[in-house]
GROMACS .gro file of C-alpha atoms in nm:
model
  338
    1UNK     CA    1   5.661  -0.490  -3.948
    2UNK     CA    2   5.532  -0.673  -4.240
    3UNK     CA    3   5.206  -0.528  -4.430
    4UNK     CA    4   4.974  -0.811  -4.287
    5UNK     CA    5   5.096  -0.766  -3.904
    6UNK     CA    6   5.028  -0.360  -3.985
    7UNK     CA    7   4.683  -0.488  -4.109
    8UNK     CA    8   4.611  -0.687  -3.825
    9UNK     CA    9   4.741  -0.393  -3.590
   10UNK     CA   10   4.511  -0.124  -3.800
   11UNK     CA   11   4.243  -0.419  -3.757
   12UNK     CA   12   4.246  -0.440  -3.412
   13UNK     CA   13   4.257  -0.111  -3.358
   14UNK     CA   14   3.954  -0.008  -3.529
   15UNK     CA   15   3.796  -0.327  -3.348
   16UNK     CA   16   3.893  -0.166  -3.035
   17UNK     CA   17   3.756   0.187  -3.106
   18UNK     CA   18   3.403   0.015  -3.230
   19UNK     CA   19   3.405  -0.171  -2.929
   20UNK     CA   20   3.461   0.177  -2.747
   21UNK     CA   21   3.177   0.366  -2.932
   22UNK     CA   22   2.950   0.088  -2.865
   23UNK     CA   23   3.009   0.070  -2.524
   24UNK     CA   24   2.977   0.457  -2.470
   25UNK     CA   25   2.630   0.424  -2.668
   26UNK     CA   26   2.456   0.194  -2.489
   27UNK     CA   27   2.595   0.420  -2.144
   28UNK     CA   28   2.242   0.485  -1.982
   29UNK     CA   29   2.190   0.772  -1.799
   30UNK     CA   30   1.807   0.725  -1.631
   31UNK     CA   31   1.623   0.971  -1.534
   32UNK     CA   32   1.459   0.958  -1.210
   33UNK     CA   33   1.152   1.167  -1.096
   34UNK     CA   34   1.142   1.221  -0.711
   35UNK     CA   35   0.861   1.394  -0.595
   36UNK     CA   36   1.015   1.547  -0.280
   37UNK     CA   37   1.308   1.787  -0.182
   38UNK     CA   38   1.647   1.758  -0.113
   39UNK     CA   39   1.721   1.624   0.238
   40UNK     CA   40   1.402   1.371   0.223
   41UNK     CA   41   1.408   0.990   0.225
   42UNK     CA   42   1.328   0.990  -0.139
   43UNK     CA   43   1.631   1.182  -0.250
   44UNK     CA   44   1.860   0.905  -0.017
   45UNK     CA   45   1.733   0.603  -0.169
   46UNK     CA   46   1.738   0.765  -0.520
   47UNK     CA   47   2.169   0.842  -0.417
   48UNK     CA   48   2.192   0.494  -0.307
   49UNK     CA   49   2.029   0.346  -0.630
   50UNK     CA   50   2.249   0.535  -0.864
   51UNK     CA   51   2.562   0.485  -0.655
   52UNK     CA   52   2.495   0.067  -0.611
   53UNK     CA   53   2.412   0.107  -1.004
   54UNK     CA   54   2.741   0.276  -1.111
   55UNK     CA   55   2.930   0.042  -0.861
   56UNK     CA   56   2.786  -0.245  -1.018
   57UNK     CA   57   2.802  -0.122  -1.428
   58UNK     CA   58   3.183  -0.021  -1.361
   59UNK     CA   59   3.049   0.365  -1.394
   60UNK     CA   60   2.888   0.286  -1.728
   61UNK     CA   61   2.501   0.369  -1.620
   62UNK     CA   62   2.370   0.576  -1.406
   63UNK     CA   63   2.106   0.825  -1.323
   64UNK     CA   64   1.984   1.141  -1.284
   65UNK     CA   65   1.727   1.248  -0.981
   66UNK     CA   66   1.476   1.538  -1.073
   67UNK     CA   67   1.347   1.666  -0.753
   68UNK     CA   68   1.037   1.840  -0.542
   69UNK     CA   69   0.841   1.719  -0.861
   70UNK     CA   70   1.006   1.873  -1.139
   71UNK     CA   71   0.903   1.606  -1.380
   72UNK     CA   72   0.508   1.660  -1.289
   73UNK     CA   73   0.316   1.480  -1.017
   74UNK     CA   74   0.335   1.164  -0.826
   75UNK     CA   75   0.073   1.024  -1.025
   76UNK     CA   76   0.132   1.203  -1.359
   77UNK     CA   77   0.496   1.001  -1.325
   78UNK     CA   78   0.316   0.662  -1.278
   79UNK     CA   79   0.193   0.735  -1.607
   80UNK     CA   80   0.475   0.839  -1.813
   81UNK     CA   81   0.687   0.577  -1.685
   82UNK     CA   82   0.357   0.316  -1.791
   83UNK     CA   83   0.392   0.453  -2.156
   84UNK     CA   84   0.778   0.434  -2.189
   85UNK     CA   85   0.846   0.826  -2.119
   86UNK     CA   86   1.036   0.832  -1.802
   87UNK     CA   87   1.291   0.576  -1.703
   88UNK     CA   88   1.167   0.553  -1.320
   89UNK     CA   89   0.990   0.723  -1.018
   90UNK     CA   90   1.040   0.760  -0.671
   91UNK     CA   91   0.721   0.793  -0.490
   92UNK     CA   92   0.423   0.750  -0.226
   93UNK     CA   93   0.284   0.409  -0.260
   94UNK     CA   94  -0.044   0.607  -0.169
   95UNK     CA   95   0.003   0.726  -0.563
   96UNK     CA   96   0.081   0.376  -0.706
   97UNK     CA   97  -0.220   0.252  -0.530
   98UNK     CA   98  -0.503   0.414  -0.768
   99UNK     CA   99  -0.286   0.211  -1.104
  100UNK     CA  100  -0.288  -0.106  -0.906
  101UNK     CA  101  -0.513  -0.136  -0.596
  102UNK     CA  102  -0.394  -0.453  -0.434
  103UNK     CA  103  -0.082  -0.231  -0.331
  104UNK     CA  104  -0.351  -0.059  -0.084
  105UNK     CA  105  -0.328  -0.269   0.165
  106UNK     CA  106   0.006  -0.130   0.242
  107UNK     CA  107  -0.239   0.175   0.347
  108UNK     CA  108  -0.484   0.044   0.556
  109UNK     CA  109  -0.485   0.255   0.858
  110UNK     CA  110  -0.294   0.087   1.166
  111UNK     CA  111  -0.138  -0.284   0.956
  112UNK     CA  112   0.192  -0.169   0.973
  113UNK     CA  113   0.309  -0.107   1.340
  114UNK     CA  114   0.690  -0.059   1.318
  115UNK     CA  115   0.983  -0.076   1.060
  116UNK     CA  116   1.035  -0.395   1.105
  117UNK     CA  117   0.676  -0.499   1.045
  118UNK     CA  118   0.775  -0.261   0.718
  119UNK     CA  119   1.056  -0.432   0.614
  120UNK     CA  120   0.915  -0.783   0.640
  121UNK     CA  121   0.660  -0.691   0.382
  122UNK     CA  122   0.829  -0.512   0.177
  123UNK     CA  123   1.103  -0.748   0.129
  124UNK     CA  124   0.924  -1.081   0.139
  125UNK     CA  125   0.705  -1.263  -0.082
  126UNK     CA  126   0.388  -1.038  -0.030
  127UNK     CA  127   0.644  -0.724  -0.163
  128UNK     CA  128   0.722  -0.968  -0.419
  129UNK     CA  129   0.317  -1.016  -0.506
  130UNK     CA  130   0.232  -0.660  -0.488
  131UNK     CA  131   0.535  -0.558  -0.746
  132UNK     CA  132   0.385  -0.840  -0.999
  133UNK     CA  133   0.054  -0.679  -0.982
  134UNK     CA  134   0.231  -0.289  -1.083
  135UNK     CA  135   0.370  -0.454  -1.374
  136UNK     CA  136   0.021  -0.631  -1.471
  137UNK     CA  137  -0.198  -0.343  -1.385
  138UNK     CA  138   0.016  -0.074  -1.419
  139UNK     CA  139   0.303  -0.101  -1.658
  140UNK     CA  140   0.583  -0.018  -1.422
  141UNK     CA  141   0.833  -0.303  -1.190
  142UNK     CA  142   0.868  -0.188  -0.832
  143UNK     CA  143   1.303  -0.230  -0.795
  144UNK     CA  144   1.342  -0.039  -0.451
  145UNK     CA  145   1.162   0.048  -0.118
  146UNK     CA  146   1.171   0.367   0.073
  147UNK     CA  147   1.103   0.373   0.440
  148UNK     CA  148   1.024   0.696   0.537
  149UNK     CA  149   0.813   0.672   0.895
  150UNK     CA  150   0.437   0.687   1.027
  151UNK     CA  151   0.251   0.997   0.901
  152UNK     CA  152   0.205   1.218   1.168
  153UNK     CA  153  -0.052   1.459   1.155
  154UNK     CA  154   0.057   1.852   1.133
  155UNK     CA  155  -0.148   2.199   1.178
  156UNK     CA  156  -0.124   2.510   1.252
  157UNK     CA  157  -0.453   2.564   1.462
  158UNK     CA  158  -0.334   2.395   1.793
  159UNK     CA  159  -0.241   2.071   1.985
  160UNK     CA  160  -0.445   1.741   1.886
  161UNK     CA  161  -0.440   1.460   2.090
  162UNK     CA  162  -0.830   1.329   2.034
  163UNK     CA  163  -1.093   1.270   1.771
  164UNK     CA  164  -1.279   1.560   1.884
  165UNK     CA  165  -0.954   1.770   1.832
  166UNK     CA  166  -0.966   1.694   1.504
  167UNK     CA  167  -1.365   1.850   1.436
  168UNK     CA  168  -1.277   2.218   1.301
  169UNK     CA  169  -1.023   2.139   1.119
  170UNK     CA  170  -0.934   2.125   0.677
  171UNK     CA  171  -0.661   1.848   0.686
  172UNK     CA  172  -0.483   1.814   0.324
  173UNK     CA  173  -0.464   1.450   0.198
  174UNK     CA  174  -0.365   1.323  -0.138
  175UNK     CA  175  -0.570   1.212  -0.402
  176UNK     CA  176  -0.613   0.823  -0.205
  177UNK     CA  177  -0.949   0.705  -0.130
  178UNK     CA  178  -0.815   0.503   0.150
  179UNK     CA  179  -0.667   0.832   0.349
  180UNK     CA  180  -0.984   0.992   0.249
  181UNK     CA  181  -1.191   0.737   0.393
  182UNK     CA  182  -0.963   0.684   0.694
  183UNK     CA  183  -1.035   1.081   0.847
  184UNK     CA  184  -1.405   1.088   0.757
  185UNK     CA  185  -1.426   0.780   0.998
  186UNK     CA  186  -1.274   1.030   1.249
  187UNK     CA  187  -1.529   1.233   1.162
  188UNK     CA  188  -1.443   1.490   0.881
  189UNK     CA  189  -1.438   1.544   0.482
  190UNK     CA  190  -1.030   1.608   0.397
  191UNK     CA  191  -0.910   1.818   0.116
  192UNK     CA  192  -0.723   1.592  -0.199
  193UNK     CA  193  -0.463   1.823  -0.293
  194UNK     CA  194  -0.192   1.734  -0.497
  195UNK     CA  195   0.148   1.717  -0.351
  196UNK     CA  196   0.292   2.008  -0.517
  197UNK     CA  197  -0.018   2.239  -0.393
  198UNK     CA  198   0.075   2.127  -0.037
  199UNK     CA  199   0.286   2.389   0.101
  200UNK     CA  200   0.117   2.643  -0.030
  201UNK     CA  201  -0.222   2.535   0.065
  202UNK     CA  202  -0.066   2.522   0.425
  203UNK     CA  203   0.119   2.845   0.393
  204UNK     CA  204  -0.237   3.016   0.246
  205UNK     CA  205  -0.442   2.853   0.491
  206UNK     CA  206  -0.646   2.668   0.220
  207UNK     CA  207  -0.625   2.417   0.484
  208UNK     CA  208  -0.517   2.380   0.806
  209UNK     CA  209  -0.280   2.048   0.881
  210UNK     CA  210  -0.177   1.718   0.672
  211UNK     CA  211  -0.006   1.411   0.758
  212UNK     CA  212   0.364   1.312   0.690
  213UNK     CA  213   0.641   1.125   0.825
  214UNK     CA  214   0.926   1.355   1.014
  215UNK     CA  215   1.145   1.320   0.797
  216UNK     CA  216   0.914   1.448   0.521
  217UNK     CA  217   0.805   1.748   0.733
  218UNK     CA  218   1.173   1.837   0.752
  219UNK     CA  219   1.239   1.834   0.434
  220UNK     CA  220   0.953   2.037   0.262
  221UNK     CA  221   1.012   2.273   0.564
  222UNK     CA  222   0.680   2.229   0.654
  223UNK     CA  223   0.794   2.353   1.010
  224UNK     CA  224   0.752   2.687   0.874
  225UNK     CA  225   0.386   2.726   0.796
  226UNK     CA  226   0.289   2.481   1.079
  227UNK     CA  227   0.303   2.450   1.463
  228UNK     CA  228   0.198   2.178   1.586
  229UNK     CA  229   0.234   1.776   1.534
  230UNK     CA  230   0.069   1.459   1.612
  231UNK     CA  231   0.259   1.118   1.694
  232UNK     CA  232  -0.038   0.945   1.488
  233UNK     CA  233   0.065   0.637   1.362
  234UNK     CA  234  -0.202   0.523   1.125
  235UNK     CA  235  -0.006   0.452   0.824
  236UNK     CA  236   0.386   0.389   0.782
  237UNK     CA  237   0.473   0.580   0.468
  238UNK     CA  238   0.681   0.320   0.214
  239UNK     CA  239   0.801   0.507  -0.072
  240UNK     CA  240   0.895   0.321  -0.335
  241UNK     CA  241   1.083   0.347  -0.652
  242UNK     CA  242   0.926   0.218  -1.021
  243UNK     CA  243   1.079   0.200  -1.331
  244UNK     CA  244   0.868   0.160  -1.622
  245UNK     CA  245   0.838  -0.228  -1.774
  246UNK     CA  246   0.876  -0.124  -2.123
  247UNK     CA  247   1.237   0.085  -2.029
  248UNK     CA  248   1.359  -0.259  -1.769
  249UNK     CA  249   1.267  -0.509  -2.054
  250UNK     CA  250   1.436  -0.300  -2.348
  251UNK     CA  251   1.766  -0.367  -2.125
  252UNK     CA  252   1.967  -0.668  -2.167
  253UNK     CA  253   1.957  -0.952  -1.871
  254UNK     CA  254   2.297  -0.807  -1.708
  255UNK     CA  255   2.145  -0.470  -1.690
  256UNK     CA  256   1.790  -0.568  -1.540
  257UNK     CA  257   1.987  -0.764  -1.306
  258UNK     CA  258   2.220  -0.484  -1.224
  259UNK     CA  259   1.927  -0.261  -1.178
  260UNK     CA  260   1.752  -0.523  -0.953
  261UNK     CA  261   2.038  -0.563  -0.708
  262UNK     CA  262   2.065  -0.213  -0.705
  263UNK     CA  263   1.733  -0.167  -0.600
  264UNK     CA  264   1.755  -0.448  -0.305
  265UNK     CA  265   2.125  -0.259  -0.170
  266UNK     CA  266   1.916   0.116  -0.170
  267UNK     CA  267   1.645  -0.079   0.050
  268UNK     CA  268   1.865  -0.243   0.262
  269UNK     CA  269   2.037   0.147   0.300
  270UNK     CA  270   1.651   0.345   0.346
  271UNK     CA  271   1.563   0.132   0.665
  272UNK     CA  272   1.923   0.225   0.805
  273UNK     CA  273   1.874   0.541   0.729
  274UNK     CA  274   1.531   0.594   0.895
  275UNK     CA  275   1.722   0.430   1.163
  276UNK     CA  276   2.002   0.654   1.188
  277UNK     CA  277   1.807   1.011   1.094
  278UNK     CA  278   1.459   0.979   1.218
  279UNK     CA  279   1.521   1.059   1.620
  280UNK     CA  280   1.760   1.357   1.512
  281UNK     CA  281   1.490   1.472   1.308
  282UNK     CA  282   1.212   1.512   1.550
  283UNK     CA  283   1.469   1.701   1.801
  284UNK     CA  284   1.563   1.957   1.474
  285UNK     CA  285   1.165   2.006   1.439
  286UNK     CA  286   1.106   2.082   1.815
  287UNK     CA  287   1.429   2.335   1.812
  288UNK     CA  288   1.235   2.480   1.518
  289UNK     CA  289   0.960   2.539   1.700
  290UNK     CA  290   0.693   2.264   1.655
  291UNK     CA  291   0.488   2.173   1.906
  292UNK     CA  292   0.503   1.770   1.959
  293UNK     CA  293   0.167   1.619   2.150
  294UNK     CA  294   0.083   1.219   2.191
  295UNK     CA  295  -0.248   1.078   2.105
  296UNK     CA  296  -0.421   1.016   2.442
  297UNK     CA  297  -0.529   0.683   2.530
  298UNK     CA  298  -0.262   0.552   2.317
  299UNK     CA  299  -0.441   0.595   1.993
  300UNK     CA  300  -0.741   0.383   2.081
  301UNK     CA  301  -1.022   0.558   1.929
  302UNK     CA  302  -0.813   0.637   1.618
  303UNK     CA  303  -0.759   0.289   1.601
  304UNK     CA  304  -1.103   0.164   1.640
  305UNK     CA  305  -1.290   0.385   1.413
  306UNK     CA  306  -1.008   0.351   1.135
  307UNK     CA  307  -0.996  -0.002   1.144
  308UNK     CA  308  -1.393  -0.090   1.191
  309UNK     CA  309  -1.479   0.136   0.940
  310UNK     CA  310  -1.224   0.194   0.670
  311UNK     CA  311  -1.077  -0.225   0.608
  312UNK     CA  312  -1.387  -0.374   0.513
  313UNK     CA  313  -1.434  -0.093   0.203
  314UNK     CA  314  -1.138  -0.199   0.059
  315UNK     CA  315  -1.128  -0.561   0.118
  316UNK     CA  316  -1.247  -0.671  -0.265
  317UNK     CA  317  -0.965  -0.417  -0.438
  318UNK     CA  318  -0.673  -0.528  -0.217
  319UNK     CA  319  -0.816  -0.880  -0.333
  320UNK     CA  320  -1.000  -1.031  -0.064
  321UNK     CA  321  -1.025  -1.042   0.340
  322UNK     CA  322  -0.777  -1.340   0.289
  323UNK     CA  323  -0.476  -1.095   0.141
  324UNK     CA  324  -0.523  -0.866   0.437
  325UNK     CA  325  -0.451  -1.178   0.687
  326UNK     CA  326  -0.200  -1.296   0.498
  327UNK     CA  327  -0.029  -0.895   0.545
  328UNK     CA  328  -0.086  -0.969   0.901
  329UNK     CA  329   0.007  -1.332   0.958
  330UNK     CA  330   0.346  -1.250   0.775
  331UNK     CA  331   0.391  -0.994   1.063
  332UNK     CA  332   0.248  -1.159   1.350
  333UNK     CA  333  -0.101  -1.030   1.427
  334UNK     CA  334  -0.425  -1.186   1.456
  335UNK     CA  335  -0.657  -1.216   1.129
  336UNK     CA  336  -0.984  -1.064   1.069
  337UNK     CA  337  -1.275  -1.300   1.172
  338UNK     CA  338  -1.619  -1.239   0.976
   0.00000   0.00000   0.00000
């Protein structure tokens, strides 16, 4: 082999290698806060992320889920990942809502009926409105959606099926003036606790019930410090997952788009696996020993005092009456008339 073709061989080699080191530094691992426990919706949609993410980078990024809260609170995440600090967050929307109101009206009490009313949302161009505002108000870019159920209502006191049920009784809710405002039109002043306090609060008796989807109450073995449940469905709990704006616009456009499609396959995966889980669930919590009781009269005085009392507070920081009917024209139901 002549000197230059051993050149050009030693050439390309190192070439090669560079190529190599580069490609192993910009490898990103993100890390991803989840604020509940193993077994919960969260923790599924975060798997799904990282695997669609790895599928898509040819194993070169991935991520790293930190869960029950180990990277601080709900809200304490919404802030790190606004300054730059944590790569994402999977969380309540109820905790995105006080960084960017409009995303409230997700939580009005009784708008969304059903997963599919969910989904339609979520997916279409009001989701697509409502993740513009996070990254204007709030610094982070919603990339995924968690559907995790309706809240149902949880306590260790005794069955509730009315209003009048509910009288004597310290119901947790987190830090969301929306929930807050939703039970005292029932009739009483919930506890704000943070999400990490829950369990013990419940397991102290610092208060008596709070509300989360099945699959929630599963997970955080609520079962255990609680006895009876509630088929409320007043809100749908959508979880979803952030990452922070400055972290998705230091990438390059292949990653954010990697990361984007990533995000739309671990939504398309959380509705199917509500789907496939949630009935399953709610047979594991009565073999557990939960108590499981229907609102009577098919919710309607839940529904009336939630709705006539609680949407037209939040009508100017959702942005308007009008953004409200267009939430429920895009799923079918009659507008508001004032």
């Amino acid at each position: 082999m002549s000197i230059i073709n051993k050149l050009g061989t030693f050439t390309a080699a190192v070439s090669v290698a560079a190529l190599m080191v580069a490609g192993a530094a910009d490898a990103k691992d993100f890390k991803i806060a989840v604020g509940d426990s193993a077994g919960s919706p969260q923790e599924a949609t975060g798997k799904f992320f990282v695997e669609a993410l790895e599928a898509k980078s040819g194993g070169e990024h991935t991520g790293t889920l930190f869960l029950n809260g180990q990277l601080g609170s709900e809200q304490d995440t919404v802030n790190e990942a606004a300054i730059g600090t944590l790569d994402m967050s999977l969380l309540a929307i109820n905790n995105v809502t006080p960084f960017s109101p409009s995303v409230g009206v997700f939580t009005l009490p009784y708008v969304i009926l059903s997963l599919e009313d969910a989904e339609t949302l979520t997916q279409g161009p009001i989701g697509q409105e409502l993740t513009e505002n996070t990254i204007r108000d709030a610094g982070v870019r919603i990339i995924a959606w968690t559907y995790t159920g309706f809240r149902r209502l949880t306590n260790s006191k005794k069955p509730v099926t009315s209003v009048a049920d509910l009288q004597d009784l310290i119901i947790r809710v987190p830090k969301n003036e929306i929930m807050i405002e939703t039970y005292k039109a029932w009739g009483i002043n919930p506890t704000p606790m943070a999400w990490s306090e829950t369990f013990t609060g419940l397991q102290t008796k610092v208060v008596d019930g709070q509300d989360n989807p099945y699959m929630t109450i599963n997970a955080m073995k609520f079962y255990e410090v609680q006895d009876h449940v509630t088929n409320l469905r007043y809100i749908f709990s959508i979880e979803p997952l952030i990452i922070s704006e400055a972290v998705f616009q230091s990438l390059s456009e292949e990653e954010q788009q990697m990361i984007l499609e990533a995000g739309q396959e671990a939504t398309l995966k959380s509705a199917q696996f509500l789907r496939d889980s949630e009935a399953a669930i709610k047979e594991e919590l009565v073999a557990k020993g939960m108590e499981i009781v229907d609102p009577e009269n098919d919710e309607a005085e839940f529904i009336e005092l939630a709705t006539g009392a609680v949407w037209p507070q939040f009508y100017e920081s959702i942005g308007g009456v009008e953004k409200l009917n267009a939430v429920l024209e895009a799923i079918g139901r009659d507008p508001v008339q004032q």
